[in-house]
């Protein structure tokens, strides 16, 4: 056996250890997600964003003194209303474009391919709006849901929006009521100050404070997973129109778009 064959065998063994045995294409339906599983898979990014969205509002307004800080609830309300509009918009996308693609698919069909490549550029800008980060992930990943795909995706999106808006509104209200401050270096964070005021940092209740901190860190870590779920679904659509390599359209041994991962 040549060295090349040995190398391929070793690589194949390592691959099987990491990703498991290949699945038949007929089992593709088994990889589709129910709503209860899709919620944490796709929604950790937008939900985690509310952990620091309020802090960014307070940080900017604090430059204007105490008078400006009184505007915090109104800015928070405006962001919450915008989040409702964005969620409602992407719910329509789930039904109108069940093959996924999000903003690219919508803009390409209605405005043309050039414009679609540009609503991608602006989507990158929009993702900088902290509280709205990751909302599009579900509309990108409609094909990953169990049937009826569009309805399940739209329902999950509504659940995500409800959780995110409730958490964002609650954190903002507590930040105003407790008079928390935002620091440029982020230490201590606004959400940490809220937890310290509610639970305390000493005594028996301090356990809840540290659990709160651990849960916040955990969901922020999970939020990094959104790109691994959203991009591989979007990439085949771009590959189909030759804006990315066509190999991104191929499903791997586990029936996912592993080249995109």
mmCIF file of C-alpha atoms in Angstrom:
data_model
loop_
_atom_site.group_PDB
_atom_site.id
_atom_site.type_symbol
_atom_site.label_atom_id
_atom_site.label_comp_id
_atom_site.label_asym_id
_atom_site.label_seq_id
_atom_site.Cartn_x
_atom_site.Cartn_y
_atom_site.Cartn_z
ATOM 1 C CA UNK A 1 0.000 0.000 0.000
ATOM 2 C CA UNK A 2 1.468 3.383 -0.994
ATOM 3 C CA UNK A 3 2.004 6.299 1.374
ATOM 4 C CA UNK A 4 -0.901 8.110 -0.285
ATOM 5 C CA UNK A 5 -3.257 5.235 0.481
ATOM 6 C CA UNK A 6 -2.078 5.114 4.083
ATOM 7 C CA UNK A 7 -2.711 8.832 4.422
ATOM 8 C CA UNK A 8 -6.232 8.518 3.013
ATOM 9 C CA UNK A 9 -7.027 5.675 5.415
ATOM 10 C CA UNK A 10 -5.791 7.694 8.395
ATOM 11 C CA UNK A 11 -7.759 10.747 7.289
ATOM 12 C CA UNK A 12 -10.891 8.622 6.780
ATOM 13 C CA UNK A 13 -10.546 7.082 10.258
ATOM 14 C CA UNK A 14 -10.094 10.502 11.862
ATOM 15 C CA UNK A 15 -13.090 11.843 9.941
ATOM 16 C CA UNK A 16 -15.296 8.987 11.119
ATOM 17 C CA UNK A 17 -14.189 9.613 14.711
ATOM 18 C CA UNK A 18 -15.066 13.309 14.462
ATOM 19 C CA UNK A 19 -18.294 13.347 12.422
ATOM 20 C CA UNK A 20 -19.500 9.727 12.494
ATOM 21 C CA UNK A 21 -20.530 7.425 9.681
ATOM 22 C CA UNK A 22 -21.992 8.779 6.417
ATOM 23 C CA UNK A 23 -25.770 9.051 6.234
ATOM 24 C CA UNK A 24 -27.860 8.069 3.233
ATOM 25 C CA UNK A 25 -29.594 10.907 1.391
ATOM 26 C CA UNK A 26 -32.933 9.215 2.117
ATOM 27 C CA UNK A 27 -32.400 10.062 5.803
ATOM 28 C CA UNK A 28 -32.255 13.798 5.140
ATOM 29 C CA UNK A 29 -35.595 14.271 6.896
ATOM 30 C CA UNK A 30 -34.082 13.031 10.145
ATOM 31 C CA UNK A 31 -31.696 16.012 10.210
ATOM 32 C CA UNK A 32 -34.498 18.590 10.111
ATOM 33 C CA UNK A 33 -35.149 20.548 13.292
ATOM 34 C CA UNK A 34 -38.314 20.711 15.423
ATOM 35 C CA UNK A 35 -39.235 24.140 16.822
ATOM 36 C CA UNK A 36 -38.069 23.335 20.361
ATOM 37 C CA UNK A 37 -34.570 22.537 19.077
ATOM 38 C CA UNK A 38 -34.427 25.255 16.409
ATOM 39 C CA UNK A 39 -35.049 27.926 19.058
ATOM 40 C CA UNK A 40 -31.696 27.483 20.861
ATOM 41 C CA UNK A 41 -29.859 26.589 17.631
ATOM 42 C CA UNK A 42 -30.826 29.704 15.663
ATOM 43 C CA UNK A 43 -31.820 32.187 18.369
ATOM 44 C CA UNK A 44 -28.909 32.297 20.810
ATOM 45 C CA UNK A 45 -27.344 35.172 18.857
ATOM 46 C CA UNK A 46 -30.278 37.648 18.853
ATOM 47 C CA UNK A 47 -31.348 36.720 22.383
ATOM 48 C CA UNK A 48 -27.808 37.131 23.719
ATOM 49 C CA UNK A 49 -27.621 40.570 22.113
ATOM 50 C CA UNK A 50 -29.956 42.000 24.732
ATOM 51 C CA UNK A 51 -27.284 41.249 27.337
ATOM 52 C CA UNK A 52 -25.359 44.303 26.175
ATOM 53 C CA UNK A 53 -27.834 46.319 24.084
ATOM 54 C CA UNK A 54 -29.077 48.285 27.102
ATOM 55 C CA UNK A 55 -25.479 48.934 28.139
ATOM 56 C CA UNK A 56 -24.739 50.554 24.782
ATOM 57 C CA UNK A 57 -27.738 52.867 25.161
ATOM 58 C CA UNK A 58 -26.743 53.920 28.682
ATOM 59 C CA UNK A 59 -23.092 54.333 27.667
ATOM 60 C CA UNK A 60 -23.913 56.767 24.857
ATOM 61 C CA UNK A 61 -26.503 58.753 26.809
ATOM 62 C CA UNK A 62 -24.278 59.045 29.878
ATOM 63 C CA UNK A 63 -22.080 61.410 27.871
ATOM 64 C CA UNK A 64 -24.938 63.921 28.056
ATOM 65 C CA UNK A 65 -25.262 63.759 31.850
ATOM 66 C CA UNK A 66 -28.194 62.798 34.063
ATOM 67 C CA UNK A 67 -30.688 64.707 31.928
ATOM 68 C CA UNK A 68 -29.834 62.615 28.886
ATOM 69 C CA UNK A 69 -30.106 59.376 30.870
ATOM 70 C CA UNK A 70 -33.811 60.065 31.384
ATOM 71 C CA UNK A 71 -34.190 59.328 27.660
ATOM 72 C CA UNK A 72 -33.100 55.708 28.185
ATOM 73 C CA UNK A 73 -36.647 54.265 28.382
ATOM 74 C CA UNK A 74 -37.682 56.072 25.185
ATOM 75 C CA UNK A 75 -34.633 54.929 23.236
ATOM 76 C CA UNK A 76 -35.242 51.413 24.535
ATOM 77 C CA UNK A 77 -38.876 51.591 23.431
ATOM 78 C CA UNK A 78 -37.831 52.722 19.955
ATOM 79 C CA UNK A 79 -35.410 49.793 19.656
ATOM 80 C CA UNK A 80 -38.103 47.375 20.859
ATOM 81 C CA UNK A 81 -40.563 48.702 18.254
ATOM 82 C CA UNK A 82 -37.892 48.345 15.557
ATOM 83 C CA UNK A 83 -37.274 44.768 16.689
ATOM 84 C CA UNK A 84 -41.006 44.016 16.359
ATOM 85 C CA UNK A 85 -40.951 45.405 12.797
ATOM 86 C CA UNK A 86 -37.870 43.343 11.876
ATOM 87 C CA UNK A 87 -39.357 40.142 13.314
ATOM 88 C CA UNK A 88 -42.659 40.745 11.497
ATOM 89 C CA UNK A 89 -40.763 41.355 8.241
ATOM 90 C CA UNK A 90 -38.748 38.146 8.501
ATOM 91 C CA UNK A 91 -41.881 36.180 9.369
ATOM 92 C CA UNK A 92 -43.181 37.116 5.910
ATOM 93 C CA UNK A 93 -39.827 36.069 4.430
ATOM 94 C CA UNK A 94 -40.194 32.607 5.994
ATOM 95 C CA UNK A 95 -43.437 32.056 4.071
ATOM 96 C CA UNK A 96 -42.491 33.808 0.810
ATOM 97 C CA UNK A 97 -39.015 32.241 0.516
ATOM 98 C CA UNK A 98 -39.132 28.756 2.090
ATOM 99 C CA UNK A 99 -35.855 27.807 0.392
ATOM 100 C CA UNK A 100 -33.988 30.219 2.657
ATOM 101 C CA UNK A 101 -31.578 32.976 1.691
ATOM 102 C CA UNK A 102 -32.986 35.779 3.834
ATOM 103 C CA UNK A 103 -32.172 39.294 2.644
ATOM 104 C CA UNK A 104 -30.245 38.038 -0.419
ATOM 105 C CA UNK A 105 -33.169 36.001 -1.754
ATOM 106 C CA UNK A 106 -35.696 38.796 -1.153
ATOM 107 C CA UNK A 107 -33.623 41.577 -2.721
ATOM 108 C CA UNK A 108 -32.494 39.431 -5.680
ATOM 109 C CA UNK A 109 -36.034 38.542 -6.699
ATOM 110 C CA UNK A 110 -37.454 42.025 -6.210
ATOM 111 C CA UNK A 111 -34.540 44.359 -6.966
ATOM 112 C CA UNK A 112 -32.082 42.307 -9.025
ATOM 113 C CA UNK A 113 -28.754 40.607 -8.392
ATOM 114 C CA UNK A 114 -26.662 43.790 -8.090
ATOM 115 C CA UNK A 115 -28.930 45.163 -5.408
ATOM 116 C CA UNK A 116 -28.880 41.798 -3.650
ATOM 117 C CA UNK A 117 -25.105 41.862 -3.351
ATOM 118 C CA UNK A 118 -25.296 45.457 -2.002
ATOM 119 C CA UNK A 119 -28.730 44.549 1.044
ATOM 120 C CA UNK A 120 -25.767 41.861 1.925
ATOM 121 C CA UNK A 121 -23.403 44.879 2.546
ATOM 122 C CA UNK A 122 -26.097 46.726 4.448
ATOM 123 C CA UNK A 123 -27.005 43.597 6.364
ATOM 124 C CA UNK A 124 -23.455 43.640 7.725
ATOM 125 C CA UNK A 125 -24.096 47.223 8.829
ATOM 126 C CA UNK A 126 -27.483 46.325 10.282
ATOM 127 C CA UNK A 127 -25.903 43.521 12.292
ATOM 128 C CA UNK A 128 -24.004 46.225 14.111
ATOM 129 C CA UNK A 129 -27.288 47.362 15.632
ATOM 130 C CA UNK A 130 -26.700 45.306 18.735
ATOM 131 C CA UNK A 131 -30.202 44.298 19.737
ATOM 132 C CA UNK A 132 -31.058 43.196 16.202
ATOM 133 C CA UNK A 133 -28.035 40.982 15.627
ATOM 134 C CA UNK A 134 -28.872 37.527 14.295
ATOM 135 C CA UNK A 135 -32.602 38.008 13.742
ATOM 136 C CA UNK A 136 -32.224 36.946 10.096
ATOM 137 C CA UNK A 137 -30.710 33.568 10.993
ATOM 138 C CA UNK A 138 -34.104 31.831 11.075
ATOM 139 C CA UNK A 139 -35.270 33.127 7.689
ATOM 140 C CA UNK A 140 -31.924 32.001 6.245
ATOM 141 C CA UNK A 141 -32.403 28.536 7.695
ATOM 142 C CA UNK A 142 -36.017 27.726 6.785
ATOM 143 C CA UNK A 143 -34.928 24.554 4.902
ATOM 144 C CA UNK A 144 -33.512 23.177 8.171
ATOM 145 C CA UNK A 145 -36.949 23.021 9.835
ATOM 146 C CA UNK A 146 -39.353 20.099 9.859
ATOM 147 C CA UNK A 147 -42.526 20.317 7.762
ATOM 148 C CA UNK A 148 -44.443 22.561 7.521
ATOM 149 C CA UNK A 149 -41.143 24.428 7.231
ATOM 150 C CA UNK A 150 -42.398 27.992 6.769
ATOM 151 C CA UNK A 151 -44.928 27.822 9.587
ATOM 152 C CA UNK A 152 -42.470 26.250 12.015
ATOM 153 C CA UNK A 153 -39.787 28.805 11.136
ATOM 154 C CA UNK A 154 -42.233 31.694 11.523
ATOM 155 C CA UNK A 155 -43.443 30.353 14.875
ATOM 156 C CA UNK A 156 -39.877 29.983 16.125
ATOM 157 C CA UNK A 157 -39.112 33.508 14.951
ATOM 158 C CA UNK A 158 -42.096 34.825 16.900
ATOM 159 C CA UNK A 159 -40.941 32.993 20.024
ATOM 160 C CA UNK A 160 -37.459 34.408 19.605
ATOM 161 C CA UNK A 161 -38.804 37.940 19.123
ATOM 162 C CA UNK A 162 -41.031 37.665 22.181
ATOM 163 C CA UNK A 163 -38.167 36.432 24.362
ATOM 164 C CA UNK A 164 -35.712 39.031 23.053
ATOM 165 C CA UNK A 165 -38.118 41.979 23.384
ATOM 166 C CA UNK A 166 -39.220 40.918 26.869
ATOM 167 C CA UNK A 167 -35.642 40.496 28.057
ATOM 168 C CA UNK A 168 -34.499 43.740 26.451
ATOM 169 C CA UNK A 169 -37.408 45.705 27.914
ATOM 170 C CA UNK A 170 -36.904 44.159 31.350
ATOM 171 C CA UNK A 171 -33.168 44.821 31.429
ATOM 172 C CA UNK A 172 -33.672 48.414 30.289
ATOM 173 C CA UNK A 173 -36.381 49.023 32.901
ATOM 174 C CA UNK A 174 -34.178 47.572 35.668
ATOM 175 C CA UNK A 175 -31.185 49.610 34.499
ATOM 176 C CA UNK A 176 -33.227 52.815 34.762
ATOM 177 C CA UNK A 177 -34.832 51.877 38.083
ATOM 178 C CA UNK A 178 -31.539 50.866 39.703
ATOM 179 C CA UNK A 179 -29.548 53.780 38.291
ATOM 180 C CA UNK A 180 -26.842 51.606 36.769
ATOM 181 C CA UNK A 181 -23.910 53.159 34.926
ATOM 182 C CA UNK A 182 -22.137 52.061 31.765
ATOM 183 C CA UNK A 183 -18.347 52.164 31.635
ATOM 184 C CA UNK A 184 -16.256 52.404 28.444
ATOM 185 C CA UNK A 185 -14.225 49.336 29.393
ATOM 186 C CA UNK A 186 -17.407 47.388 30.170
ATOM 187 C CA UNK A 187 -16.343 46.519 33.714
ATOM 188 C CA UNK A 188 -18.595 46.077 35.563
ATOM 189 C CA UNK A 189 -21.190 45.577 32.856
ATOM 190 C CA UNK A 190 -24.709 46.932 33.223
ATOM 191 C CA UNK A 191 -26.204 43.452 33.391
ATOM 192 C CA UNK A 192 -23.665 42.524 36.083
ATOM 193 C CA UNK A 193 -24.658 45.575 38.120
ATOM 194 C CA UNK A 194 -28.325 44.635 37.798
ATOM 195 C CA UNK A 195 -27.616 41.092 38.985
ATOM 196 C CA UNK A 196 -25.572 42.398 41.923
ATOM 197 C CA UNK A 197 -28.417 44.731 42.946
ATOM 198 C CA UNK A 198 -31.052 42.004 42.682
ATOM 199 C CA UNK A 199 -29.177 39.052 44.180
ATOM 200 C CA UNK A 200 -26.229 40.604 46.008
ATOM 201 C CA UNK A 201 -22.638 39.427 45.802
ATOM 202 C CA UNK A 202 -22.212 38.213 49.383
ATOM 203 C CA UNK A 203 -23.972 35.575 51.470
ATOM 204 C CA UNK A 204 -26.240 32.761 50.361
ATOM 205 C CA UNK A 205 -27.877 34.804 47.581
ATOM 206 C CA UNK A 206 -24.506 35.334 45.914
ATOM 207 C CA UNK A 207 -24.879 31.845 44.402
ATOM 208 C CA UNK A 208 -27.706 33.184 42.240
ATOM 209 C CA UNK A 209 -25.504 36.102 41.185
ATOM 210 C CA UNK A 210 -22.757 33.808 39.942
ATOM 211 C CA UNK A 211 -25.263 31.475 38.271
ATOM 212 C CA UNK A 212 -26.687 34.504 36.476
ATOM 213 C CA UNK A 213 -23.209 35.497 35.316
ATOM 214 C CA UNK A 214 -22.467 31.951 34.159
ATOM 215 C CA UNK A 215 -25.767 31.756 32.237
ATOM 216 C CA UNK A 216 -25.030 35.075 30.512
ATOM 217 C CA UNK A 217 -21.565 33.903 29.518
ATOM 218 C CA UNK A 218 -22.988 30.591 28.314
ATOM 219 C CA UNK A 219 -25.525 32.123 25.952
ATOM 220 C CA UNK A 220 -22.904 34.534 24.589
ATOM 221 C CA UNK A 221 -20.692 31.544 23.795
ATOM 222 C CA UNK A 222 -23.595 29.729 22.125
ATOM 223 C CA UNK A 223 -24.282 32.838 20.050
ATOM 224 C CA UNK A 224 -21.078 32.162 18.118
ATOM 225 C CA UNK A 225 -22.797 29.016 16.826
ATOM 226 C CA UNK A 226 -25.270 31.071 14.769
ATOM 227 C CA UNK A 227 -22.774 31.592 11.950
ATOM 228 C CA UNK A 228 -22.198 27.831 11.713
ATOM 229 C CA UNK A 229 -25.937 27.308 11.179
ATOM 230 C CA UNK A 230 -26.830 30.321 9.054
ATOM 231 C CA UNK A 231 -23.947 30.687 6.611
ATOM 232 C CA UNK A 232 -23.875 27.072 5.297
ATOM 233 C CA UNK A 233 -27.573 27.439 4.377
ATOM 234 C CA UNK A 234 -27.068 30.812 2.695
ATOM 235 C CA UNK A 235 -23.840 29.805 0.896
ATOM 236 C CA UNK A 236 -25.469 27.236 -1.494
ATOM 237 C CA UNK A 237 -27.869 29.921 -2.706
ATOM 238 C CA UNK A 238 -24.974 32.273 -3.456
ATOM 239 C CA UNK A 239 -23.065 29.361 -4.992
ATOM 240 C CA UNK A 240 -26.003 28.568 -7.274
ATOM 241 C CA UNK A 241 -25.672 32.061 -8.777
ATOM 242 C CA UNK A 242 -21.866 31.770 -9.017
ATOM 243 C CA UNK A 243 -21.068 34.344 -6.325
ATOM 244 C CA UNK A 244 -19.418 31.645 -4.225
ATOM 245 C CA UNK A 245 -17.807 28.298 -5.188
ATOM 246 C CA UNK A 246 -20.392 25.775 -6.363
ATOM 247 C CA UNK A 247 -18.860 23.178 -4.031
ATOM 248 C CA UNK A 248 -20.712 24.920 -1.207
ATOM 249 C CA UNK A 249 -23.915 23.392 -2.606
ATOM 250 C CA UNK A 250 -22.753 19.841 -1.843
ATOM 251 C CA UNK A 251 -23.994 18.034 1.242
ATOM 252 C CA UNK A 252 -21.410 16.139 3.261
ATOM 253 C CA UNK A 253 -21.492 12.692 4.834
ATOM 254 C CA UNK A 254 -23.824 13.925 7.597
ATOM 255 C CA UNK A 255 -26.212 15.525 5.070
ATOM 256 C CA UNK A 256 -25.319 19.099 6.006
ATOM 257 C CA UNK A 257 -23.551 21.731 3.873
ATOM 258 C CA UNK A 258 -20.233 20.911 5.507
ATOM 259 C CA UNK A 259 -18.131 22.847 2.984
ATOM 260 C CA UNK A 260 -19.842 26.012 4.201
ATOM 261 C CA UNK A 261 -19.002 25.156 7.799
#
